[in-house]
Amino acid sequence: MPDRSNVHQYLIDQAEHLMGGSPGAFKLPPELAIVIDHGAGSKVFDVDGNEYIDYLLGSGPMLIGHAHPRVVQAVQEQAAKGSTFYTLTRPAIELAERLVDAIPCAESVKYVSTGTEATFHAMRIARTYTGKPKILKFEGGFHGVNDYSMMSAMAPKQTEYPKPIPDSAGIPGQIEADVLVSRWNDTELTEQILRDFGDQIAAVICEPLQRALIPAPGFLQSLRELTEKYGVLLVFDEIVTGFRLAYGGAQEKYGVVPDLATYGKAIAGGYPLAAVAGRRDIIDVTRSERRGVAPLAHLGGTMNGNPLASSAGLATLDVLAEDGVYEKLYSTAEQLKAGLHSIAESAGQQIQIAGEGPVFQVFFTTEAPADYPAVLKTDRPKGREFGLNLIREGLFLNPGEKFYISLAHDDEDVERTLKAAQAAMAQVVEPAHAP
Ligand SMILES: Cc1ncc(COP(=O)(O)O)c(C=O)c1O
């Protein structure tokens, strides 16, 4: 880790003093904190000019790389025309067309600004459409930080299904009572909960790739069948997987079409925009002309469909629609995974790499985890230590969590990354200890 300049240290101290050390929840240990000055392609640069190969990608949005010239140009052109209007704009309408063309379940789209709002509204829409109060989610599934989503997403222990463990203080007990939790990849338990509570459940929401845990063969298909059987809507949270696992997201990759799906991150090319997409008859419960006439799921927001973000999204989707894009994303990820496996083997470390294509996670464990309790049993301190070591070696990432691969990562990045990984792995100490 290079020494920090006085200015860099001052900024880090100010951040600690003024904003708890981070703009949100992602916070590195003080000695590894980095203040970013800019990004370009697969790299980010700190305020001292040090370069890092970036596997955080802004927590996912920068799928085609930082400051892509086509995105920058689109945003500059729109910025010169004005940045927000709270009404219809051409970029927002054109982006909706693009989303409906690409997404199997999408006939209609509503915009919001963040993924947290998108899942919040998808659940509100489902409750309005079905007239039922409860939501069924999966242990370890992350759907943002609204009160309904922050249930058994990151609990320190296994959930006693179906009763959730709140992930935050300050969530009203009434909300907790309306969220049920099942185990990822467990069809039997999920059916049992649907059998017991189906008449009260509005929707089953899942990440079709849950963090980095792939769905077991047939699991998503069985969710589709079971939700139909029990009159419950199926919501895919595609905020990570959308346009990343394939142009048509997880729905295309896994061949299962939900009723509703939520989008964010990549669809706005690094600007704040997210969306709920899905069947028209369901999304129609948000039509404002229903007020006073029929049940209305109110959906609004000052920045919804923001034209700067929509322009960035359109430019990003233009790039993603080009030939060979997904082959490149997958092959870069495969090279990295193969290299990491052989580095671990030489170092005598047992690892499993979970994930799908350009999103993966390294677990220190002998068996590939299939669900959250299995993730809890992996050597997570070791995973975090490996990640922290990678930062010391010149990578930028969320230590112990997912790697995000962009279209900008190239062979040289892979080579440098594997060299860094070799050094980082060699410094993973036995027995594992938390940093
Ligand atoms: C699957 C998933 N859903 C929802 C969210 C929340 O999105 P946002 O951070 O834009 O609120 C995230 C964020 O990481 C996510 O990964």
GROMACS .gro file of C-alpha atoms and ligand atoms in nm:
model
  451
    1MET     CA    1   0.000   0.000   0.000
    2PRO     CA    2   0.164   0.331  -0.100
    3ASP     CA    3   0.214   0.600   0.166
    4ARG     CA    4  -0.061   0.862   0.173
    5SER     CA    5  -0.008   1.231   0.107
    6ASN     CA    6  -0.118   1.477   0.375
    7VAL     CA    7  -0.415   1.580   0.160
    8HIS     CA    8  -0.529   1.219   0.123
    9GLN     CA    9  -0.499   1.159   0.498
   10TYR     CA   10  -0.684   1.485   0.571
   11LEU     CA   11  -0.973   1.378   0.347
   12ILE     CA   12  -0.994   1.039   0.517
   13ASP     CA   13  -0.993   1.205   0.861
   14GLN     CA   14  -1.265   1.447   0.752
   15ALA     CA   15  -1.475   1.159   0.618
   16GLU     CA   16  -1.440   0.981   0.951
   17HIS     CA   17  -1.535   1.296   1.138
   18LEU     CA   18  -1.818   1.415   0.913
   19MET     CA   19  -1.973   1.102   0.763
   20GLY     CA   20  -1.883   0.803   0.975
   21GLY     CA   21  -1.597   0.717   0.744
   22SER     CA   22  -1.802   0.622   0.440
   23PRO     CA   23  -2.093   0.752   0.233
   24GLY     CA   24  -2.290   0.434   0.310
   25ALA     CA   25  -2.217   0.098   0.465
   26PHE     CA   26  -1.904   0.003   0.268
   27LYS     CA   27  -1.602   0.090   0.478
   28LEU     CA   28  -1.245  -0.033   0.460
   29PRO     CA   29  -1.019  -0.047   0.767
   30PRO     CA   30  -0.860   0.297   0.827
   31GLU     CA   31  -0.517   0.191   0.699
   32LEU     CA   32  -0.670   0.077   0.367
   33ALA     CA   33  -0.925   0.356   0.316
   34ILE     CA   34  -0.895   0.514  -0.028
   35VAL     CA   35  -1.038   0.842  -0.154
   36ILE     CA   36  -1.110   0.801  -0.523
   37ASP     CA   37  -1.025   1.082  -0.760
   38HIS     CA   38  -1.137   0.925  -1.086
   39GLY     CA   39  -1.198   0.607  -1.279
   40ALA     CA   40  -1.110   0.506  -1.634
   41GLY     CA   41  -1.202   0.173  -1.788
   42SER     CA   42  -1.107  -0.106  -1.547
   43LYS     CA   43  -0.908   0.123  -1.314
   44VAL     CA   44  -0.973   0.364  -1.034
   45PHE     CA   45  -0.722   0.623  -0.914
   46ASP     CA   46  -0.692   0.768  -0.565
   47VAL     CA   47  -0.631   1.135  -0.491
   48ASP     CA   48  -0.254   1.068  -0.481
   49GLY     CA   49  -0.269   0.927  -0.834
   50ASN     CA   50  -0.224   0.561  -0.735
   51GLU     CA   51  -0.391   0.315  -0.971
   52TYR     CA   52  -0.600   0.014  -0.868
   53ILE     CA   53  -0.757  -0.254  -1.087
   54ASP     CA   54  -1.119  -0.219  -0.992
   55TYR     CA   55  -1.334  -0.521  -0.910
   56LEU     CA   56  -1.587  -0.321  -0.710
   57LEU     CA   57  -1.720  -0.136  -1.018
   58GLY     CA   58  -1.915   0.103  -0.797
   59SER     CA   59  -2.083  -0.208  -0.647
   60GLY     CA   60  -2.179  -0.324  -0.995
   61PRO     CA   61  -2.305  -0.041  -1.216
   62MET     CA   62  -1.984   0.010  -1.414
   63LEU     CA   63  -2.027  -0.305  -1.622
   64ILE     CA   64  -1.872  -0.148  -1.933
   65GLY     CA   65  -1.598   0.027  -1.734
   66HIS     CA   66  -1.555   0.371  -1.580
   67ALA     CA   67  -1.611   0.687  -1.783
   68HIS     CA   68  -1.685   0.498  -2.104
   69PRO     CA   69  -1.654   0.757  -2.383
   70ARG     CA   70  -2.000   0.681  -2.521
   71VAL     CA   71  -2.161   0.721  -2.181
   72VAL     CA   72  -1.967   1.041  -2.111
   73GLN     CA   73  -2.073   1.186  -2.444
   74ALA     CA   74  -2.439   1.093  -2.395
   75VAL     CA   75  -2.445   1.247  -2.049
   76GLN     CA   76  -2.265   1.564  -2.161
   77GLU     CA   77  -2.512   1.613  -2.445
   78GLN     CA   78  -2.807   1.569  -2.211
   79ALA     CA   79  -2.651   1.784  -1.936
   80ALA     CA   80  -2.631   2.073  -2.180
   81LYS     CA   81  -3.007   2.038  -2.236
   82GLY     CA   82  -3.097   2.028  -1.865
   83SER     CA   83  -3.072   1.764  -1.600
   84THR     CA   84  -3.417   1.701  -1.457
   85PHE     CA   85  -3.779   1.793  -1.535
   86TYR     CA   86  -4.008   1.569  -1.322
   87THR     CA   87  -4.198   1.472  -1.635
   88LEU     CA   88  -4.169   1.280  -1.962
   89THR     CA   89  -3.840   1.298  -2.149
   90ARG     CA   90  -3.727   1.122  -2.464
   91PRO     CA   91  -3.432   0.934  -2.304
   92ALA     CA   92  -3.659   0.785  -2.034
   93ILE     CA   93  -3.913   0.668  -2.290
   94GLU     CA   94  -3.645   0.525  -2.518
   95LEU     CA   95  -3.483   0.345  -2.225
   96ALA     CA   96  -3.823   0.195  -2.134
   97GLU     CA   97  -3.853   0.067  -2.494
   98ARG     CA   98  -3.510  -0.089  -2.466
   99LEU     CA   99  -3.592  -0.255  -2.132
  100VAL     CA  100  -3.920  -0.398  -2.261
  101ASP     CA  101  -3.742  -0.534  -2.571
  102ALA     CA  102  -3.469  -0.702  -2.367
  103ILE     CA  103  -3.644  -0.830  -2.056
  104PRO     CA  104  -3.864  -1.138  -2.101
  105CYS     CA  105  -4.122  -1.046  -1.833
  106ALA     CA  106  -4.138  -0.675  -1.916
  107GLU     CA  107  -4.444  -0.526  -2.082
  108SER     CA  108  -4.434  -0.208  -1.876
  109VAL     CA  109  -4.175  -0.019  -1.671
  110LYS     CA  110  -4.183   0.224  -1.377
  111TYR     CA  111  -3.873   0.420  -1.280
  112VAL     CA  112  -3.730   0.498  -0.939
  113SER     CA  113  -3.381   0.613  -0.840
  114THR     CA  114  -3.233   0.326  -0.639
  115GLY     CA  115  -3.255  -0.049  -0.614
  116THR     CA  116  -3.387  -0.014  -0.260
  117GLU     CA  117  -3.685   0.179  -0.394
  118ALA     CA  118  -3.735  -0.066  -0.681
  119THR     CA  119  -3.775  -0.368  -0.453
  120PHE     CA  120  -3.982  -0.164  -0.207
  121HIS     CA  121  -4.223  -0.068  -0.486
  122ALA     CA  122  -4.227  -0.417  -0.640
  123MET     CA  123  -4.346  -0.547  -0.302
  124ARG     CA  124  -4.602  -0.266  -0.266
  125ILE     CA  125  -4.730  -0.333  -0.617
  126ALA     CA  126  -4.758  -0.705  -0.540
  127ARG     CA  127  -4.953  -0.636  -0.222
  128THR     CA  128  -5.185  -0.399  -0.407
  129TYR     CA  129  -5.242  -0.640  -0.697
  130THR     CA  130  -5.307  -0.948  -0.483
  131GLY     CA  131  -5.466  -0.776  -0.182
  132LYS     CA  132  -5.243  -0.989   0.041
  133PRO     CA  133  -4.998  -0.852   0.301
  134LYS     CA  134  -4.695  -1.081   0.329
  135ILE     CA  135  -4.370  -1.121   0.137
  136LEU     CA  136  -4.164  -1.440   0.121
  137LYS     CA  137  -3.791  -1.390   0.069
  138PHE     CA  138  -3.483  -1.608   0.099
  139GLU     CA  139  -3.223  -1.619   0.373
  140GLY     CA  140  -2.909  -1.440   0.252
  141GLY     CA  141  -3.094  -1.267  -0.034
  142PHE     CA  142  -3.021  -0.894  -0.046
  143HIS     CA  143  -3.280  -0.656  -0.186
  144GLY     CA  144  -3.149  -0.323  -0.065
  145VAL     CA  145  -3.208  -0.150   0.264
  146ASN     CA  146  -3.582  -0.084   0.286
  147ASP     CA  147  -3.750  -0.223   0.598
  148TYR     CA  148  -3.899  -0.528   0.422
  149SER     CA  149  -3.572  -0.625   0.253
  150MET     CA  150  -3.354  -0.599   0.561
  151MET     CA  151  -3.468  -0.935   0.692
  152SER     CA  152  -3.237  -1.238   0.719
  153ALA     CA  153  -3.019  -1.089   0.444
  154MET     CA  154  -2.699  -1.078   0.646
  155ALA     CA  155  -2.782  -1.242   0.978
  156PRO     CA  156  -2.495  -1.381   1.188
  157LYS     CA  157  -2.677  -1.713   1.231
  158GLN     CA  158  -2.918  -1.941   1.054
  159THR     CA  159  -3.281  -1.826   1.041
  160GLU     CA  160  -3.555  -2.023   1.216
  161TYR     CA  161  -3.772  -2.038   0.907
  162PRO     CA  162  -4.001  -1.872   0.832
  163LYS     CA  163  -3.943  -1.610   1.106
  164PRO     CA  164  -3.699  -1.344   0.984
  165ILE     CA  165  -3.401  -1.199   1.167
  166PRO     CA  166  -3.402  -0.819   1.113
  167ASP     CA  167  -3.072  -0.690   0.973
  168SER     CA  168  -3.116  -0.347   1.121
  169ALA     CA  169  -3.247  -0.187   1.433
  170GLY     CA  170  -3.534   0.056   1.391
  171ILE     CA  171  -3.761  -0.166   1.179
  172PRO     CA  172  -4.119  -0.173   1.310
  173GLY     CA  173  -4.231  -0.513   1.442
  174GLN     CA  174  -4.541  -0.499   1.218
  175ILE     CA  175  -4.316  -0.513   0.912
  176GLU     CA  176  -4.117  -0.802   1.054
  177ALA     CA  177  -4.446  -0.988   1.100
  178ASP     CA  178  -4.523  -0.949   0.731
  179VAL     CA  179  -4.197  -1.099   0.601
  180LEU     CA  180  -4.140  -1.473   0.583
  181VAL     CA  181  -3.807  -1.637   0.508
  182SER     CA  182  -3.722  -1.961   0.334
  183ARG     CA  183  -3.390  -2.129   0.261
  184TRP     CA  184  -3.232  -2.067  -0.079
  185ASN     CA  185  -3.245  -2.372  -0.305
  186ASP     CA  186  -3.486  -2.552  -0.069
  187THR     CA  187  -3.798  -2.629  -0.273
  188GLU     CA  188  -3.960  -2.841  -0.006
  189LEU     CA  189  -3.940  -2.577   0.268
  190THR     CA  190  -4.055  -2.308   0.027
  191GLU     CA  191  -4.359  -2.513  -0.072
  192GLN     CA  192  -4.438  -2.580   0.292
  193ILE     CA  193  -4.435  -2.206   0.370
  194LEU     CA  194  -4.648  -2.134   0.064
  195ARG     CA  195  -4.890  -2.409   0.168
  196ASP     CA  196  -4.917  -2.268   0.521
  197PHE     CA  197  -4.927  -1.897   0.438
  198GLY     CA  198  -5.004  -1.874   0.062
  199ASP     CA  199  -5.340  -1.708   0.124
  200GLN     CA  200  -5.152  -1.423   0.295
  201ILE     CA  201  -4.847  -1.400   0.067
  202ALA     CA  202  -4.842  -1.138  -0.208
  203ALA     CA  203  -4.505  -1.223  -0.358
  204VAL     CA  204  -4.199  -1.440  -0.346
  205ILE     CA  205  -3.895  -1.224  -0.410
  206CYS     CA  206  -3.551  -1.363  -0.489
  207GLU     CA  207  -3.221  -1.277  -0.646
  208PRO     CA  208  -3.216  -1.540  -0.925
  209LEU     CA  209  -2.842  -1.563  -0.861
  210GLN     CA  210  -2.849  -1.517  -0.484
  211ARG     CA  211  -2.537  -1.307  -0.420
  212ALA     CA  212  -2.296  -1.560  -0.575
  213LEU     CA  213  -2.505  -1.872  -0.506
  214ILE     CA  214  -2.638  -2.020  -0.828
  215PRO     CA  215  -2.990  -2.161  -0.828
  216ALA     CA  216  -2.990  -2.543  -0.804
  217PRO     CA  217  -3.111  -2.705  -1.125
  218GLY     CA  218  -3.490  -2.670  -1.139
  219PHE     CA  219  -3.514  -2.444  -0.833
  220LEU     CA  220  -3.627  -2.129  -1.016
  221GLN     CA  221  -3.864  -2.337  -1.230
  222SER     CA  222  -4.017  -2.479  -0.913
  223LEU     CA  223  -4.057  -2.127  -0.771
  224ARG     CA  224  -4.241  -2.035  -1.090
  225GLU     CA  225  -4.472  -2.337  -1.063
  226LEU     CA  226  -4.532  -2.302  -0.689
  227THR     CA  227  -4.611  -1.931  -0.704
  228GLU     CA  228  -4.866  -2.000  -0.978
  229LYS     CA  229  -5.014  -2.286  -0.778
  230TYR     CA  230  -5.060  -2.073  -0.465
  231GLY     CA  231  -5.171  -1.750  -0.639
  232VAL     CA  232  -4.856  -1.560  -0.543
  233LEU     CA  233  -4.652  -1.326  -0.766
  234LEU     CA  234  -4.291  -1.410  -0.845
  235VAL     CA  235  -4.047  -1.119  -0.834
  236PHE     CA  236  -3.690  -1.150  -0.958
  237ASP     CA  237  -3.454  -0.891  -0.817
  238GLU     CA  238  -3.231  -0.847  -1.123
  239ILE     CA  239  -3.050  -0.542  -0.987
  240VAL     CA  240  -2.722  -0.733  -1.008
  241THR     CA  241  -2.805  -0.992  -1.274
  242GLY     CA  242  -2.991  -0.767  -1.519
  243PHE     CA  243  -2.789  -0.716  -1.841
  244ARG     CA  244  -2.495  -0.883  -1.661
  245LEU     CA  245  -2.553  -1.259  -1.681
  246ALA     CA  246  -2.692  -1.206  -2.032
  247TYR     CA  247  -2.850  -0.914  -2.217
  248GLY     CA  248  -3.188  -1.049  -2.100
  249GLY     CA  249  -3.046  -1.102  -1.750
  250ALA     CA  250  -3.112  -1.405  -1.533
  251GLN     CA  251  -3.450  -1.459  -1.696
  252GLU     CA  252  -3.274  -1.528  -2.025
  253LYS     CA  253  -2.983  -1.715  -1.865
  254TYR     CA  254  -3.199  -1.948  -1.656
  255GLY     CA  255  -3.508  -1.955  -1.877
  256VAL     CA  256  -3.761  -1.863  -1.608
  257VAL     CA  257  -3.994  -1.565  -1.647
  258PRO     CA  258  -4.124  -1.396  -1.329
  259ASP     CA  259  -4.424  -1.163  -1.300
  260LEU     CA  260  -4.217  -0.863  -1.194
  261ALA     CA  261  -3.847  -0.783  -1.191
  262THR     CA  262  -3.639  -0.504  -1.046
  263TYR     CA  263  -3.344  -0.335  -1.215
  264GLY     CA  264  -3.075  -0.089  -1.117
  265LYS     CA  265  -2.695  -0.071  -1.134
  266ALA     CA  266  -2.600  -0.149  -1.500
  267ILE     CA  267  -2.918  -0.010  -1.661
  268ALA     CA  268  -2.814   0.342  -1.566
  269GLY     CA  269  -2.445   0.318  -1.654
  270GLY     CA  270  -2.331   0.457  -1.320
  271TYR     CA  271  -2.602   0.716  -1.266
  272PRO     CA  272  -2.890   0.691  -1.018
  273LEU     CA  273  -3.182   0.517  -1.184
  274ALA     CA  274  -3.364   0.192  -1.116
  275ALA     CA  275  -3.685   0.034  -1.236
  276VAL     CA  276  -3.965  -0.211  -1.172
  277ALA     CA  277  -4.058  -0.400  -1.486
  278GLY     CA  278  -4.316  -0.668  -1.550
  279ARG     CA  279  -4.662  -0.768  -1.660
  280ARG     CA  280  -4.868  -0.472  -1.768
  281ASP     CA  281  -5.180  -0.576  -1.574
  282ILE     CA  282  -4.973  -0.581  -1.254
  283ILE     CA  283  -4.770  -0.263  -1.309
  284ASP     CA  284  -5.095  -0.088  -1.400
  285VAL     CA  285  -5.188  -0.073  -1.029
  286THR     CA  286  -4.946   0.225  -1.016
  287ARG     CA  287  -5.150   0.428  -1.270
  288SER     CA  288  -5.228   0.752  -1.094
  289GLU     CA  289  -5.575   0.775  -1.249
  290ARG     CA  290  -5.676   0.490  -1.015
  291ARG     CA  291  -5.669   0.719  -0.712
  292GLY     CA  292  -6.010   0.712  -0.549
  293VAL     CA  293  -6.137   0.464  -0.808
  294ALA     CA  294  -5.939   0.143  -0.761
  295PRO     CA  295  -5.656   0.025  -0.534
  296LEU     CA  296  -5.352   0.235  -0.622
  297ALA     CA  297  -4.991   0.152  -0.543
  298HIS     CA  298  -4.856   0.505  -0.530
  299LEU     CA  299  -4.517   0.525  -0.700
  300GLY     CA  300  -4.343   0.859  -0.731
  301GLY     CA  301  -4.009   1.033  -0.695
  302THR     CA  302  -3.850   1.365  -0.793
  303MET     CA  303  -3.578   1.203  -0.999
  304ASN     CA  304  -3.774   0.911  -1.150
  305GLY     CA  305  -3.668   0.855  -1.511
  306ASN     CA  306  -3.402   1.120  -1.480
  307PRO     CA  307  -3.285   1.206  -1.834
  308LEU     CA  308  -2.912   1.215  -1.749
  309ALA     CA  309  -2.931   0.868  -1.600
  310SER     CA  310  -3.157   0.746  -1.881
  311SER     CA  311  -2.907   0.874  -2.140
  312ALA     CA  312  -2.624   0.698  -1.958
  313GLY     CA  313  -2.835   0.382  -1.950
  314LEU     CA  314  -2.913   0.399  -2.322
  315ALA     CA  315  -2.545   0.443  -2.410
  316THR     CA  316  -2.453   0.153  -2.180
  317LEU     CA  317  -2.715  -0.078  -2.331
  318ASP     CA  318  -2.593   0.019  -2.682
  319VAL     CA  319  -2.249  -0.110  -2.587
  320LEU     CA  320  -2.386  -0.422  -2.418
  321ALA     CA  321  -2.594  -0.506  -2.726
  322GLU     CA  322  -2.282  -0.536  -2.943
  323ASP     CA  323  -2.159  -0.875  -3.065
  324GLY     CA  324  -1.922  -1.068  -2.842
  325VAL     CA  325  -1.981  -0.864  -2.527
  326TYR     CA  326  -2.101  -1.148  -2.305
  327GLU     CA  327  -1.845  -1.391  -2.446
  328LYS     CA  328  -1.575  -1.143  -2.340
  329LEU     CA  329  -1.722  -1.083  -1.994
  330TYR     CA  330  -1.748  -1.458  -1.932
  331SER     CA  331  -1.405  -1.541  -2.071
  332THR     CA  332  -1.229  -1.272  -1.863
  333ALA     CA  333  -1.404  -1.409  -1.555
  334GLU     CA  334  -1.312  -1.767  -1.648
  335GLN     CA  335  -0.944  -1.676  -1.684
  336LEU     CA  336  -0.947  -1.511  -1.344
  337LYS     CA  337  -1.127  -1.802  -1.178
  338ALA     CA  338  -0.894  -2.061  -1.330
  339GLY     CA  339  -0.592  -1.858  -1.216
  340LEU     CA  340  -0.730  -1.815  -0.865
  341HIS     CA  341  -0.795  -2.190  -0.838
  342SER     CA  342  -0.440  -2.278  -0.932
  343ILE     CA  343  -0.293  -2.010  -0.703
  344ALA     CA  344  -0.497  -2.148  -0.411
  345GLU     CA  345  -0.393  -2.502  -0.491
  346SER     CA  346  -0.024  -2.412  -0.498
  347ALA     CA  347  -0.066  -2.227  -0.168
  348GLY     CA  348  -0.240  -2.529  -0.013
  349GLN     CA  349  -0.563  -2.334   0.040
  350GLN     CA  350  -0.903  -2.491  -0.019
  351ILE     CA  351  -1.124  -2.251  -0.209
  352GLN     CA  352  -1.453  -2.264  -0.396
  353ILE     CA  353  -1.545  -1.992  -0.643
  354ALA     CA  354  -1.918  -1.937  -0.657
  355GLY     CA  355  -2.103  -1.719  -0.903
  356GLU     CA  356  -2.204  -1.690  -1.264
  357GLY     CA  357  -1.998  -1.530  -1.539
  358PRO     CA  358  -1.885  -1.177  -1.454
  359VAL     CA  359  -1.985  -1.193  -1.089
  360PHE     CA  360  -1.813  -1.434  -0.855
  361GLN     CA  361  -1.700  -1.479  -0.498
  362VAL     CA  362  -1.410  -1.671  -0.346
  363PHE     CA  363  -1.501  -1.885  -0.046
  364PHE     CA  364  -1.241  -2.057   0.171
  365THR     CA  365  -1.410  -2.392   0.216
  366THR     CA  366  -1.396  -2.748   0.087
  367GLU     CA  367  -1.750  -2.766  -0.051
  368ALA     CA  368  -1.930  -2.521  -0.276
  369PRO     CA  369  -2.195  -2.344  -0.063
  370ALA     CA  370  -2.550  -2.386  -0.190
  371ASP     CA  371  -2.728  -2.172   0.069
  372TYR     CA  372  -2.674  -1.913   0.340
  373PRO     CA  373  -2.609  -2.153   0.632
  374ALA     CA  374  -2.334  -2.307   0.415
  375VAL     CA  375  -2.190  -1.959   0.352
  376LEU     CA  376  -2.185  -1.902   0.729
  377LYS     CA  377  -1.976  -2.219   0.766
  378THR     CA  378  -1.708  -2.104   0.520
  379ASP     CA  379  -1.394  -1.942   0.659
  380ARG     CA  380  -1.518  -1.588   0.614
  381PRO     CA  381  -1.235  -1.418   0.809
  382LYS     CA  382  -0.993  -1.583   0.569
  383GLY     CA  383  -1.195  -1.462   0.269
  384ARG     CA  384  -1.185  -1.110   0.407
  385GLU     CA  385  -0.816  -1.132   0.480
  386PHE     CA  386  -0.747  -1.244   0.123
  387GLY     CA  387  -0.952  -0.948  -0.003
  388LEU     CA  388  -0.772  -0.700   0.221
  389ASN     CA  389  -0.439  -0.839   0.099
  390LEU     CA  390  -0.555  -0.789  -0.260
  391ILE     CA  391  -0.618  -0.423  -0.186
  392ARG     CA  392  -0.266  -0.397  -0.043
  393GLU     CA  393  -0.146  -0.548  -0.373
  394GLY     CA  394  -0.318  -0.283  -0.588
  395LEU     CA  395  -0.670  -0.412  -0.651
  396PHE     CA  396  -0.990  -0.241  -0.542
  397LEU     CA  397  -1.278  -0.457  -0.421
  398ASN     CA  398  -1.514  -0.534  -0.137
  399PRO     CA  399  -1.296  -0.772   0.067
  400GLY     CA  400  -1.450  -1.116   0.115
  401GLU     CA  401  -1.742  -1.031  -0.110
  402LYS     CA  402  -1.813  -1.042  -0.483
  403PHE     CA  403  -1.576  -0.961  -0.767
  404TYR     CA  404  -1.744  -0.769  -1.049
  405ILE     CA  405  -1.585  -0.801  -1.393
  406SER     CA  406  -1.627  -0.530  -1.656
  407LEU     CA  407  -1.595  -0.522  -2.031
  408ALA     CA  408  -1.289  -0.302  -1.982
  409HIS     CA  409  -1.089  -0.567  -1.795
  410ASP     CA  410  -0.831  -0.705  -2.037
  411ASP     CA  411  -0.561  -0.970  -2.050
  412GLU     CA  412  -0.306  -0.742  -1.889
  413ASP     CA  413  -0.545  -0.678  -1.598
  414VAL     CA  414  -0.593  -1.053  -1.560
  415GLU     CA  415  -0.218  -1.110  -1.554
  416ARG     CA  416  -0.157  -0.833  -1.300
  417THR     CA  417  -0.451  -0.948  -1.090
  418LEU     CA  418  -0.325  -1.305  -1.071
  419LYS     CA  419   0.020  -1.183  -0.973
  420ALA     CA  420  -0.139  -0.976  -0.697
  421ALA     CA  421  -0.353  -1.274  -0.597
  422GLN     CA  422  -0.046  -1.493  -0.564
  423ALA     CA  423   0.112  -1.247  -0.321
  424ALA     CA  424  -0.220  -1.195  -0.139
  425MET     CA  425  -0.280  -1.569  -0.104
  426ALA     CA  426   0.073  -1.625   0.029
  427GLN     CA  427  -0.001  -1.378   0.307
  428VAL     CA  428  -0.323  -1.548   0.415
  429VAL     CA  429  -0.224  -1.674   0.755
  430GLU     CA  430  -0.302  -2.003   0.929
  431PRO     CA  431  -0.501  -2.034   1.142
  432ALA     CA  432  -0.747  -1.784   0.998
  433HIS     CA  433  -0.798  -1.468   1.201
  434ALA     CA  434  -1.016  -1.166   1.155
  435PRO     CA  435  -0.822  -0.851   1.056
  436LIG     C1  436  -2.972  -0.763  -0.557
  436LIG     C2  437  -2.979  -0.622  -0.506
  436LIG     N1  438  -3.098  -0.565  -0.485
  436LIG     C3  439  -3.111  -0.439  -0.442
  436LIG     C4  440  -2.999  -0.362  -0.416
  436LIG     C5  441  -3.016  -0.221  -0.367
  436LIG     O1  442  -2.981  -0.131  -0.466
  436LIG     P1  443  -2.940   0.020  -0.425
  436LIG     O2  444  -2.809   0.010  -0.355
  436LIG     O3  445  -2.936   0.092  -0.555
  436LIG     O4  446  -3.048   0.070  -0.336
  436LIG     C6  447  -2.873  -0.415  -0.434
  436LIG     C7  448  -2.753  -0.335  -0.404
  436LIG     O5  449  -2.643  -0.383  -0.396
  436LIG     C8  450  -2.862  -0.549  -0.479
  436LIG     O6  451  -2.741  -0.606  -0.495
   0.00000   0.00000   0.00000
